[in-house]
Amino acid sequence: MKKHLLFLILCLMGILTSCSQKHTRYYIGVSQCSDDEWRHKMNHEIVREALFYEGVEVEIRTAKDNNQNQIEDINYFIDRKVDLLIVAPNEAAAVTPVVEKAYGLGIPVVVIDRKILSDRYTAFVGADNCEIGKDVGQYIVNRLGGKGKILEITELEGSTPAMERHKGLADALKEEPGIEIAASVDGAWLQSVAGEKMDSMLQDNKDIKLVFAQNDRMAVGAYLSARQRQLEKEMLFVGIDALPGKGYGVEQVLEGVLDATFIYPTGGDKVMQVAMDILEKRPYERDTKLSTALVDKTNARVMQLQTDHIAEQDGKIEHLNNQVDEYWSRYSAQTMFLYVCLIILLLFAALLAIIVRAYWTKNRMNLELSRQKKQLEDQRDQLITLSKQLEEATHAKLVFFTNVSHDFRTPLTLVADPVEQLLEDKNLTSKQQSLLKVVHKNVNILLRLVNQILDFRKYENGKLELVRTNMDLRAQLQEWSHAFQTLALRKHIHFVLDVNDDRTDYLMALDAEKMERVYFNLLSNAFKFTPENGTITVTLSTLVKEENRRYARLVVADTGSGISAQHIRHIFDRFYQMDVNHAGSGIGLALAKAFVE
Ligand code: FRU
């Protein structure tokens, strides 16, 4: 029962834990090169898109424009055995080897936005920066009417968008001799760096008509720098990214800081879709090109309204998503609660079953016990009745024997006396004399038996008296033993009386008559059951039990058949008879014991 209960609990625990655990099917690592608003938007899109797939865990690490950081991030993902790696490489040359390493280890790699210097990757998602550069060139030509000096602020030199945007621009202006790139500097993607570089460029170059920065951040930096020299109205500022939101590209266009910007799509959702196609083995495009568009005064308002609308929709989706999450966790909690209740219920049921069973067993045992108790009580009552009956029978026997013995004793004494007188008569023939001796002997036996019964009765009634006189036990034993010497000779029995230890005296107060009868009883039994050529030994010795207290010990031993353990327990019981061969009155030994006690 206990085993079953344990098994049940374990099963339920298993169900519970499996219910409460979210199962991760795919672990995707994203290594971003930078940490700015454009990246934040992209990361947000990636994470949101991942919510549409079950069991997808996304971890994003940002290298903060540092190649070494990015190499470590990618190695971190390799060590954690990501199922797919998404990389926006900081500088192509530095990051290419570690990306190749991941790809070589069998990890699918999706390169995004910026490229590496190898084709050892699974897919690419991003805009065509050459084309953007060309579009920018085309815009400049149109805006300046094919004439004027421009400044270029490029991005991090080693990153592919920087190279490609510059190349696209250069290609577009190749056929335009009126447009001159007066200076081109590296702004490292940052507003502050671009601002400083702009300042020094303005020192060296006059009459600048347009400043093109490879992203909006740097374009704003250049604008602020020009404003410090109050030159901002004399030139146009063009950037790339066109991010919606406070202070970003689209708003800068609306506020007249930037003349134009080009959408450089983040496309996080698309990146995630391609990643899932790869993971779930669906067909996918190796090269996914995200499109660009010009944002200037003519469409910036619409663009902002649209992006605001989209942002609002996004917010709603997010809200819905949060609600779904909340419902889901509520559902999980309720499911958990249900299982817990179920467990408690089952445990309770099991407990109840145990209690009922225990109660039932206890009842059954109680019934059995009371049945046994009743049986024992019945047996005890039966025994009491039996022993009462036995006691009564014994009592009746004794009463009868006593009465009969009383009745026998007087006539027996009346027979014994004349016989003794007759035996003293010298005129009897020897034949008459021997016949009389037989009569005398048997009358004495009968008298002894009668006396034994009467004495035992006295003992039972507590009327047996101890009459002590001072005597020498050793001398007495020697005297009492005379009678048995003749018997021993006749029966060819070796009778040894070992009482000759002269150093000890056996002077003591004894009831001589009782002692004699005890001794006679023991010896008569010994002679009765010792065969011819056997030995009977009587030993008298001293026993010191306590300090200053000496005891005499009398042992009568024979080489007869002995008494079995079964009978020896009962030999002092009155009327006990071992078997027909050992029949007697059954009173002699009981009386001897009574005398000794
Ligand atoms: C964001 C960013 C953008 C730029 C792109 C190029 O980190 O600097 O401003 O267009 O990266 O990879």
Coordinates of C-alpha atoms and ligand atoms in Angstrom, one line a residue:
M1 CA 0.0 0.0 0.0
K2 CA 2.8 2.4 1.0
K3 CA 4.7 1.6 -2.2
H4 CA 1.6 2.3 -4.3
L5 CA 1.2 5.6 -2.6
L6 CA 4.8 6.6 -3.2
F7 CA 4.5 5.7 -6.9
L8 CA 1.3 7.8 -7.2
I9 CA 3.0 10.8 -5.7
L10 CA 6.0 10.5 -8.0
C11 CA 3.8 10.2 -11.1
L12 CA 1.8 13.3 -10.1
M13 CA 5.0 15.2 -9.3
G14 CA 6.2 14.3 -12.8
I15 CA 3.0 15.6 -14.4
L16 CA 3.3 18.7 -12.3
T17 CA 6.8 19.5 -13.2
S18 CA 6.3 18.8 -16.9
C19 CA 3.3 21.1 -16.8
S20 CA 5.1 23.9 -15.2
Q21 CA 8.2 23.8 -17.4
K22 CA 8.5 25.7 -20.7
H23 CA 10.1 23.6 -23.3
T24 CA 12.8 25.2 -25.3
R25 CA 13.0 23.9 -28.9
Y26 CA 15.5 26.4 -30.3
Y27 CA 18.1 28.5 -28.6
I28 CA 19.1 31.4 -30.9
G29 CA 22.1 33.7 -30.2
V30 CA 22.2 37.2 -31.6
S31 CA 25.5 39.0 -31.7
Q32 CA 25.0 42.7 -32.3
C33 CA 28.0 45.0 -33.2
S34 CA 26.6 48.2 -31.7
D35 CA 24.2 49.5 -29.0
D36 CA 22.1 52.3 -30.4
E37 CA 18.5 53.2 -31.3
W38 CA 18.7 51.5 -34.7
R39 CA 20.0 48.2 -33.0
H40 CA 17.3 48.5 -30.3
K41 CA 14.6 48.7 -32.9
M42 CA 16.0 45.7 -34.7
N43 CA 16.4 43.7 -31.4
H44 CA 12.9 44.5 -30.5
E45 CA 11.6 43.2 -33.8
I46 CA 13.6 40.0 -33.5
V47 CA 12.3 39.3 -30.0
R48 CA 8.7 40.2 -31.0
E49 CA 8.8 38.0 -34.0
A50 CA 10.2 35.1 -32.0
L51 CA 7.0 35.2 -29.9
F52 CA 5.2 33.9 -32.9
Y53 CA 7.1 30.6 -32.7
E54 CA 6.7 28.1 -29.9
G55 CA 9.7 27.2 -27.8
V56 CA 12.2 29.7 -29.2
E57 CA 14.6 31.3 -26.8
V58 CA 16.6 34.3 -28.0
E59 CA 19.7 35.7 -26.3
I60 CA 21.1 39.0 -27.5
R61 CA 24.7 40.2 -26.8
T62 CA 26.1 43.5 -27.8
A63 CA 29.8 44.1 -28.6
K64 CA 29.6 47.9 -28.3
D65 CA 31.5 48.6 -31.5
N66 CA 34.4 46.4 -30.3
N67 CA 35.7 43.6 -32.4
Q68 CA 37.3 41.7 -29.5
N69 CA 34.0 41.8 -27.5
Q70 CA 32.1 40.5 -30.5
I71 CA 34.6 37.6 -30.9
E72 CA 34.0 36.7 -27.3
D73 CA 30.3 36.9 -27.7
I74 CA 30.3 34.6 -30.6
N75 CA 32.6 32.1 -28.8
Y76 CA 30.2 32.3 -25.9
F77 CA 27.3 31.2 -28.2
I78 CA 29.4 28.4 -29.7
D79 CA 30.2 27.1 -26.2
R80 CA 26.5 27.1 -25.3
K81 CA 25.8 25.2 -28.5
V82 CA 23.2 27.6 -29.9
D83 CA 20.9 26.1 -32.6
L84 CA 21.4 29.2 -34.8
L85 CA 23.6 32.3 -34.7
I86 CA 22.6 35.7 -36.0
V87 CA 25.6 38.1 -36.4
A88 CA 25.8 41.8 -37.4
P89 CA 29.6 42.0 -37.8
N90 CA 31.4 45.0 -36.4
E91 CA 34.4 45.1 -38.8
A92 CA 34.4 42.4 -41.4
A93 CA 38.0 41.4 -41.4
A94 CA 38.3 41.0 -37.6
V95 CA 35.0 39.1 -37.1
T96 CA 35.1 36.8 -40.2
P97 CA 37.3 34.0 -38.6
V98 CA 35.1 33.4 -35.6
V99 CA 31.9 33.5 -37.8
E100 CA 33.6 30.9 -40.1
K101 CA 34.4 28.9 -37.0
A102 CA 30.8 28.7 -35.9
Y103 CA 29.7 27.9 -39.4
G104 CA 32.4 25.2 -39.6
L105 CA 31.0 23.6 -36.4
G106 CA 27.7 23.1 -38.1
I107 CA 25.9 26.1 -36.5
P108 CA 23.6 27.8 -39.1
V109 CA 24.7 31.5 -39.3
V110 CA 22.5 34.3 -40.5
V111 CA 24.6 37.5 -41.2
I112 CA 22.6 40.7 -41.0
D113 CA 23.1 44.3 -42.1
R114 CA 26.9 44.2 -42.3
K115 CA 28.8 41.5 -44.2
I116 CA 31.9 39.3 -43.6
L117 CA 34.7 38.7 -46.0
S118 CA 33.7 35.1 -46.7
D119 CA 30.8 33.2 -48.0
R120 CA 30.9 30.7 -45.2
Y121 CA 27.5 31.6 -43.7
T122 CA 24.0 30.3 -44.2
A123 CA 22.0 33.4 -45.2
F124 CA 22.3 37.1 -45.4
V125 CA 19.5 39.6 -44.6
G126 CA 20.0 43.4 -45.1
A127 CA 19.8 46.3 -47.5
D128 CA 22.1 46.8 -50.5
N129 CA 24.4 49.5 -49.3
C130 CA 25.9 50.1 -52.7
E131 CA 22.5 50.9 -54.0
I132 CA 21.8 53.2 -51.1
G133 CA 25.1 55.0 -51.9
K134 CA 24.0 55.3 -55.5
D135 CA 20.6 56.6 -54.5
V136 CA 22.2 59.2 -52.3
G137 CA 24.5 60.2 -55.2
Q138 CA 21.6 60.5 -57.5
Y139 CA 19.8 62.6 -54.9
I140 CA 22.8 64.9 -54.4
V141 CA 23.1 65.5 -58.2
N142 CA 19.4 66.4 -58.5
R143 CA 19.4 68.6 -55.4
L144 CA 22.6 70.5 -56.3
G145 CA 21.7 70.7 -60.0
G146 CA 24.8 68.8 -60.8
K147 CA 27.2 71.4 -59.3
G148 CA 28.8 72.0 -55.9
K149 CA 31.3 70.8 -53.3
I150 CA 30.2 68.2 -50.8
L151 CA 31.7 66.6 -47.7
E152 CA 31.4 62.9 -46.8
I153 CA 31.4 61.5 -43.3
T154 CA 31.8 57.8 -43.5
E155 CA 31.2 55.1 -41.0
L156 CA 33.7 52.8 -39.3
E157 CA 36.2 52.1 -42.0
G158 CA 36.3 48.3 -41.7
S159 CA 32.5 47.8 -41.8
T160 CA 31.0 46.8 -45.1
P161 CA 28.2 49.4 -45.1
A162 CA 30.8 52.1 -44.9
M163 CA 32.7 50.7 -47.8
E164 CA 29.7 50.0 -50.0
R165 CA 27.9 53.3 -49.3
H166 CA 31.0 55.1 -50.3
K167 CA 31.5 53.0 -53.4
G168 CA 27.8 53.5 -54.4
L169 CA 28.2 57.3 -54.0
A170 CA 31.4 57.4 -55.9
D171 CA 29.9 55.4 -58.7
A172 CA 26.9 57.7 -58.9
L173 CA 29.1 60.8 -59.0
K174 CA 31.6 59.4 -61.5
E175 CA 29.8 60.8 -64.5
E176 CA 29.1 64.1 -62.7
P177 CA 32.2 66.4 -63.0
G178 CA 30.3 69.3 -61.4
I179 CA 30.0 67.5 -58.0
E180 CA 33.2 67.4 -56.0
I181 CA 33.8 65.3 -52.9
A182 CA 35.9 67.9 -51.1
A183 CA 36.7 65.7 -48.1
S184 CA 35.8 62.3 -46.8
V185 CA 36.4 61.4 -43.1
D186 CA 35.6 58.5 -40.8
G187 CA 32.9 59.5 -38.2
A188 CA 32.9 56.1 -36.5
W189 CA 29.1 55.9 -36.6
L190 CA 29.0 58.4 -33.7
Q191 CA 27.4 61.9 -33.5
S192 CA 30.2 63.4 -31.4
V193 CA 33.1 62.1 -33.6
A194 CA 31.3 63.3 -36.7
G195 CA 30.8 66.8 -35.1
E196 CA 34.6 67.1 -34.3
K197 CA 35.6 65.9 -37.8
M198 CA 33.1 68.3 -39.4
D199 CA 34.6 71.2 -37.5
S200 CA 38.0 70.6 -38.9
M201 CA 36.7 70.0 -42.4
L202 CA 34.9 73.4 -42.3
Q203 CA 38.2 75.0 -41.4
D204 CA 39.8 73.6 -44.5
N205 CA 37.0 73.8 -47.0
K206 CA 34.9 76.7 -48.0
D207 CA 31.7 77.0 -50.0
I208 CA 30.3 73.6 -49.1
K209 CA 26.9 72.9 -50.5
L210 CA 26.0 69.6 -49.0
V211 CA 27.2 67.3 -46.2
F212 CA 26.4 63.6 -46.6
A213 CA 26.8 61.5 -43.5
Q214 CA 26.5 57.7 -43.7
N215 CA 23.9 57.7 -40.9
D216 CA 21.5 60.3 -39.4
R217 CA 23.3 60.4 -36.1
M218 CA 26.5 61.7 -37.7
A219 CA 24.5 64.0 -40.1
V220 CA 23.0 65.7 -37.0
G221 CA 26.5 65.9 -35.4
A222 CA 27.7 67.7 -38.6
Y223 CA 24.7 70.0 -38.6
L224 CA 25.3 71.1 -35.0
S225 CA 29.0 71.7 -35.8
A226 CA 28.1 73.9 -38.8
R227 CA 25.5 75.8 -36.7
Q228 CA 28.3 76.7 -34.3
R229 CA 29.9 78.5 -37.2
Q230 CA 26.5 79.8 -38.3
L231 CA 27.0 78.0 -41.6
E232 CA 24.1 75.5 -41.2
K233 CA 21.8 77.6 -43.6
E234 CA 24.4 77.5 -46.4
M235 CA 24.5 73.8 -46.8
L236 CA 22.2 70.8 -46.9
F237 CA 22.6 67.8 -44.6
V238 CA 21.7 64.2 -45.8
G239 CA 21.9 61.1 -43.8
I240 CA 20.8 57.4 -43.8
D241 CA 18.6 55.3 -41.5
A242 CA 15.4 57.4 -41.3
L243 CA 14.4 56.0 -37.9
P244 CA 11.0 57.1 -36.7
G245 CA 10.7 58.5 -33.2
K246 CA 11.7 61.5 -31.1
G247 CA 15.0 63.1 -32.2
Y248 CA 15.6 60.5 -34.9
G249 CA 16.0 60.9 -38.7
V250 CA 12.4 61.4 -39.9
E251 CA 11.8 64.1 -37.2
Q252 CA 15.1 65.8 -38.1
V253 CA 13.8 66.1 -41.7
L254 CA 10.5 67.5 -40.5
E255 CA 12.4 70.0 -38.4
G256 CA 14.6 71.1 -41.2
V257 CA 17.8 69.8 -39.7
L258 CA 18.3 67.2 -42.3
D259 CA 17.4 67.8 -45.9
A260 CA 16.8 64.2 -46.6
T261 CA 17.5 60.7 -45.2
F262 CA 17.3 57.2 -46.7
I263 CA 15.5 54.4 -45.1
Y264 CA 17.9 51.8 -43.9
P265 CA 15.5 49.0 -42.8
T266 CA 16.2 47.2 -39.6
G267 CA 14.1 44.1 -40.7
G268 CA 14.4 42.2 -37.4
D269 CA 11.1 40.4 -38.2
K270 CA 12.5 39.3 -41.5
V271 CA 15.7 38.1 -39.9
M272 CA 13.7 35.9 -37.5
Q273 CA 11.6 34.5 -40.3
V274 CA 14.6 33.4 -42.2
A275 CA 16.2 31.9 -39.1
M276 CA 13.1 29.9 -38.4
D277 CA 12.9 28.7 -42.0
I278 CA 16.4 27.4 -41.6
L279 CA 15.8 25.8 -38.3
E280 CA 12.6 24.2 -39.4
K281 CA 14.1 23.1 -42.7
R282 CA 11.8 25.1 -44.9
P283 CA 13.1 26.7 -48.2
Y284 CA 14.7 30.1 -47.6
E285 CA 16.5 32.8 -49.7
R286 CA 20.2 32.8 -49.1
D287 CA 20.3 36.6 -49.8
T288 CA 17.3 38.6 -48.6
K289 CA 17.5 42.2 -49.8
L290 CA 15.6 44.8 -47.7
S291 CA 14.6 47.8 -49.7
T292 CA 15.3 51.5 -49.1
A293 CA 13.5 54.7 -49.9
L294 CA 14.1 58.5 -49.8
V295 CA 12.6 60.5 -47.0
D296 CA 12.4 64.3 -47.5
K297 CA 10.1 67.1 -46.7
T298 CA 7.5 65.8 -49.3
N299 CA 6.9 62.5 -47.5
A300 CA 8.3 62.9 -44.0
R301 CA 4.9 63.9 -42.6
V302 CA 3.2 60.9 -44.1
M303 CA 6.0 58.7 -43.1
Q304 CA 5.8 59.9 -39.5
L305 CA 2.1 59.5 -39.4
Q306 CA 2.5 56.0 -40.8
T307 CA 5.2 55.1 -38.4
D308 CA 3.2 56.6 -35.5
H309 CA 0.3 54.5 -36.7
I310 CA 2.5 51.4 -36.9
A311 CA 3.9 52.2 -33.5
E312 CA 0.4 52.4 -32.1
Q313 CA -0.5 49.1 -33.8
D314 CA 2.8 47.7 -32.4
G315 CA 1.7 48.9 -28.9
K316 CA -1.6 47.2 -29.3
I317 CA 0.0 44.0 -30.5
E318 CA 2.4 44.2 -27.5
H319 CA -0.5 44.8 -25.2
L320 CA -2.4 41.8 -26.7
N321 CA 0.7 39.8 -26.4
N322 CA 1.1 40.8 -22.7
Q323 CA -2.5 39.9 -22.2
V324 CA -1.9 36.5 -23.8
D325 CA 1.1 36.1 -21.6
E326 CA -1.0 37.0 -18.5
Y327 CA -3.8 34.6 -19.6
W328 CA -1.2 31.9 -20.2
S329 CA 0.4 32.3 -16.8
R330 CA -3.0 32.5 -15.2
Y331 CA -4.0 29.3 -17.1
S332 CA -0.7 27.7 -16.0
A333 CA -1.3 28.7 -12.4
Q334 CA -4.9 27.3 -12.6
T335 CA -3.7 24.1 -14.2
M336 CA -1.1 23.8 -11.5
F337 CA -3.7 24.5 -8.9
L338 CA -5.9 21.8 -10.4
Y339 CA -3.1 19.3 -10.3
V340 CA -2.3 20.2 -6.8
C341 CA -6.0 19.8 -5.8
L342 CA -6.0 16.5 -7.7
I343 CA -2.9 15.3 -5.8
I344 CA -4.3 16.4 -2.5
L345 CA -7.6 14.6 -3.3
L346 CA -5.8 11.5 -4.3
L347 CA -3.6 11.6 -1.3
F348 CA -6.6 12.1 0.8
A349 CA -8.4 9.2 -0.8
A350 CA -5.3 7.0 -0.3
L351 CA -5.1 8.1 3.3
L352 CA -8.8 7.4 3.8
A353 CA -8.3 3.9 2.3
I354 CA -5.3 3.3 4.6
I355 CA -7.4 4.5 7.6
V356 CA -10.4 2.4 6.7
R357 CA -8.1 -0.6 6.1
A358 CA -6.4 0.0 9.4
Y359 CA -9.7 0.4 11.2
W360 CA -11.0 -2.8 9.6
T361 CA -7.9 -4.7 10.5
K362 CA -8.0 -3.4 14.0
N363 CA -11.6 -4.5 14.4
R364 CA -10.9 -7.9 13.0
M365 CA -7.9 -8.3 15.4
N366 CA -10.0 -7.1 18.3
L367 CA -12.7 -9.6 17.4
E368 CA -10.1 -12.3 17.2
L369 CA -8.5 -11.2 20.5
S370 CA -11.8 -11.2 22.3
R371 CA -12.6 -14.6 20.9
Q372 CA -9.3 -15.9 22.1
K373 CA -9.8 -14.2 25.4
K374 CA -13.2 -15.8 25.8
Q375 CA -11.7 -19.2 24.9
L376 CA -9.0 -18.7 27.5
E377 CA -11.5 -17.6 30.1
D378 CA -13.6 -20.7 29.3
Q379 CA -10.5 -22.9 29.6
R380 CA -9.5 -21.2 32.8
D381 CA -13.0 -21.7 34.2
Q382 CA -12.9 -25.3 33.2
L383 CA -9.5 -25.7 34.8
I384 CA -10.8 -24.1 38.0
T385 CA -13.8 -26.3 38.0
L386 CA -11.7 -29.3 37.3
S387 CA -9.1 -28.5 40.0
K388 CA -12.0 -27.8 42.4
Q389 CA -13.5 -31.2 41.6
L390 CA -10.0 -32.7 41.9
E391 CA -9.5 -31.0 45.2
E392 CA -12.9 -32.1 46.4
A393 CA -12.2 -35.7 45.2
T394 CA -8.8 -35.7 47.0
H395 CA -10.4 -34.2 50.1
A396 CA -13.1 -36.8 50.0
K397 CA -10.4 -39.5 49.5
L398 CA -8.5 -38.2 52.4
V399 CA -11.5 -37.9 54.6
F400 CA -12.5 -41.4 53.6
F401 CA -8.9 -42.8 54.2
T402 CA -8.8 -41.0 57.5
N403 CA -12.1 -42.4 58.6
V404 CA -11.2 -45.9 57.4
S405 CA -7.7 -45.5 59.0
H406 CA -9.3 -44.5 62.3
D407 CA -11.6 -47.4 62.1
F408 CA -8.6 -49.7 61.3
R409 CA -6.2 -48.5 63.9
T410 CA -8.0 -49.6 67.0
P411 CA -8.7 -53.2 65.8
L412 CA -5.1 -53.4 64.5
T413 CA -3.7 -52.3 67.8
L414 CA -6.0 -54.8 69.4
V415 CA -4.6 -57.5 67.1
A416 CA -0.9 -56.3 67.5
D417 CA -0.9 -56.4 71.3
P418 CA -2.1 -60.0 71.8
V419 CA 0.3 -61.1 69.0
E420 CA 3.2 -59.5 70.8
Q421 CA 2.1 -61.1 74.1
L422 CA 1.8 -64.4 72.4
L423 CA 5.3 -64.1 70.9
E424 CA 6.7 -63.8 74.4
D425 CA 5.2 -67.2 75.3
K426 CA 8.1 -69.8 75.6
N427 CA 5.8 -72.7 75.1
L428 CA 5.1 -72.0 71.5
T429 CA 6.4 -74.4 68.9
S430 CA 8.9 -73.0 66.4
K431 CA 6.3 -73.3 63.7
Q432 CA 3.7 -71.4 65.7
Q433 CA 6.3 -68.8 66.5
S434 CA 7.2 -68.2 62.8
L435 CA 3.5 -68.0 61.9
L436 CA 3.0 -65.5 64.6
K437 CA 6.0 -63.4 63.4
V438 CA 4.4 -63.2 59.9
V439 CA 1.2 -62.0 61.6
H440 CA 3.2 -59.5 63.7
K441 CA 5.1 -58.2 60.7
N442 CA 2.0 -57.6 58.6
V443 CA 0.0 -56.1 61.4
N444 CA 2.9 -53.6 61.8
I445 CA 2.9 -52.8 58.1
L446 CA -0.8 -52.1 58.2
L447 CA -0.4 -50.0 61.3
R448 CA 2.4 -48.0 59.6
L449 CA 0.2 -47.4 56.6
V450 CA -2.7 -46.3 58.7
N451 CA -0.4 -44.0 60.8
Q452 CA 1.0 -42.5 57.6
I453 CA -2.4 -41.6 56.3
L454 CA -3.4 -40.1 59.7
D455 CA -0.1 -38.1 59.9
F456 CA -0.6 -36.8 56.4
R457 CA -4.1 -35.7 57.3
K458 CA -2.7 -33.9 60.3
Y459 CA -0.1 -32.2 58.1
E460 CA -2.8 -31.1 55.7
N461 CA -4.9 -29.7 58.5
G462 CA -1.8 -27.9 59.9
K463 CA -1.8 -30.0 63.1
L464 CA 1.5 -31.8 62.6
E465 CA 3.8 -31.0 65.5
L466 CA 7.5 -30.9 65.6
V467 CA 8.8 -32.6 68.8
R468 CA 12.5 -32.0 69.1
T469 CA 15.0 -33.7 71.3
N470 CA 18.8 -33.4 71.4
M471 CA 20.5 -36.4 69.7
D472 CA 23.4 -37.5 67.7
L473 CA 22.2 -38.0 64.1
R474 CA 25.2 -40.1 63.1
A475 CA 24.6 -42.6 65.9
Q476 CA 20.9 -42.6 65.2
L477 CA 21.5 -43.4 61.5
Q478 CA 23.8 -46.2 62.4
E479 CA 21.2 -47.7 64.7
W480 CA 18.3 -47.2 62.2
S481 CA 20.5 -48.8 59.5
H482 CA 20.8 -52.2 61.5
A483 CA 17.4 -53.3 60.3
F484 CA 18.5 -52.8 56.6
Q485 CA 21.8 -54.7 56.9
T486 CA 20.0 -58.0 57.1
L487 CA 17.8 -57.1 54.2
A488 CA 20.9 -56.1 52.2
L489 CA 22.5 -59.5 52.9
R490 CA 19.4 -61.3 51.9
K491 CA 18.9 -59.3 48.7
H492 CA 22.6 -59.4 47.8
I493 CA 22.8 -55.6 47.8
H494 CA 26.0 -53.7 48.7
F495 CA 24.8 -51.3 51.5
V496 CA 27.3 -48.6 52.3
L497 CA 26.8 -46.3 55.3
D498 CA 29.2 -43.4 54.8
V499 CA 28.8 -41.6 58.2
N500 CA 32.1 -42.2 59.8
D501 CA 33.6 -38.7 59.6
D502 CA 34.8 -38.6 63.2
R503 CA 36.0 -35.0 63.1
T504 CA 32.4 -33.7 62.9
D505 CA 29.8 -34.1 65.5
Y506 CA 26.1 -34.3 64.5
L507 CA 24.6 -33.4 67.8
M508 CA 21.4 -31.6 67.0
A509 CA 17.8 -31.1 68.0
L510 CA 15.6 -33.3 65.9
D511 CA 12.2 -34.8 65.9
A512 CA 13.6 -38.4 66.1
E513 CA 10.4 -40.2 65.2
K514 CA 9.8 -38.1 62.0
M515 CA 13.5 -38.3 61.1
E516 CA 13.4 -42.1 61.4
R517 CA 10.3 -42.3 59.3
V518 CA 11.9 -40.1 56.6
Y519 CA 15.0 -42.3 56.6
F520 CA 13.0 -45.5 56.5
N521 CA 10.9 -44.3 53.7
L522 CA 14.0 -43.4 51.6
L523 CA 15.8 -46.6 52.3
S524 CA 12.7 -48.8 51.7
N525 CA 12.3 -47.2 48.3
A526 CA 16.0 -47.7 47.5
F527 CA 15.8 -51.4 48.5
K528 CA 12.6 -51.8 46.6
F529 CA 14.1 -50.6 43.3
T530 CA 17.7 -51.7 43.5
P531 CA 18.4 -55.0 41.8
E532 CA 20.7 -57.8 43.1
N533 CA 24.4 -56.9 43.3
G534 CA 23.4 -53.2 43.2
T535 CA 24.7 -50.6 45.7
I536 CA 22.9 -48.3 48.1
T537 CA 24.9 -45.6 49.7
V538 CA 23.9 -43.4 52.6
T539 CA 26.2 -40.4 53.0
L540 CA 26.1 -37.9 55.9
S541 CA 28.0 -34.7 55.4
T542 CA 28.1 -31.1 56.7
L543 CA 27.0 -28.2 54.6
V544 CA 27.8 -24.6 55.6
K545 CA 25.3 -22.4 53.9
E546 CA 25.4 -19.2 55.8
E547 CA 28.0 -17.9 58.3
N548 CA 27.8 -19.7 61.6
R549 CA 25.1 -22.0 60.4
R550 CA 25.8 -25.6 59.7
Y551 CA 23.5 -28.1 58.1
A552 CA 23.6 -31.8 58.0
R553 CA 23.1 -33.3 54.6
L554 CA 21.8 -36.8 54.2
V555 CA 22.0 -38.4 50.8
V556 CA 20.5 -41.8 49.9
A557 CA 21.7 -43.0 46.5
D558 CA 21.2 -46.3 44.7
T559 CA 22.2 -47.9 41.5
G560 CA 18.7 -48.8 40.6
S561 CA 16.8 -47.9 37.4
G562 CA 16.3 -44.3 38.6
I563 CA 13.3 -42.1 37.8
S564 CA 12.6 -40.4 34.5
A565 CA 12.5 -36.6 34.3
Q566 CA 8.8 -36.8 33.5
H567 CA 8.0 -38.6 36.8
I568 CA 10.6 -37.0 39.1
R569 CA 8.6 -33.8 39.1
H570 CA 5.7 -35.6 40.6
I571 CA 7.2 -38.0 43.1
F572 CA 6.3 -35.9 46.1
D573 CA 2.7 -35.5 44.9
R574 CA 0.3 -37.3 47.1
F575 CA -1.3 -40.5 45.6
Y576 CA 1.1 -40.2 42.6
Q577 CA 1.9 -43.5 40.9
M578 CA 4.4 -43.8 38.2
D579 CA 3.0 -47.0 36.7
V580 CA 1.7 -50.4 37.7
N581 CA 5.2 -51.7 38.5
H582 CA 5.8 -48.9 41.0
A583 CA 2.4 -49.1 42.7
G584 CA 2.2 -48.0 46.3
S585 CA -0.1 -45.9 48.5
G586 CA 1.5 -42.7 47.0
I587 CA 1.6 -41.2 50.5
G588 CA 5.0 -42.3 51.8
L589 CA 7.2 -39.8 49.9
A590 CA 4.6 -37.0 50.2
L591 CA 4.7 -37.5 54.0
A592 CA 8.5 -37.6 54.1
K593 CA 8.6 -34.3 52.3
A594 CA 6.0 -32.9 54.6
F595 CA 8.1 -34.0 57.6
V596 CA 11.3 -32.5 56.2
E597 CA 9.6 -29.2 55.5
Ligands
FRU1 C1 23.4 51.2 -36.3 C2 24.2 51.7 -37.5 C3 23.3 52.5 -38.4 C4 23.9 52.2 -39.7 C5 24.2 50.8 -39.6 C6 25.2 50.3 -40.5 O1 24.3 50.5 -35.5 O2 25.3 52.4 -37.2 O3 23.2 53.8 -38.1 O4 23.1 52.6 -40.8 O5 24.5 50.6 -38.3 O6 25.6 49.0 -40.2

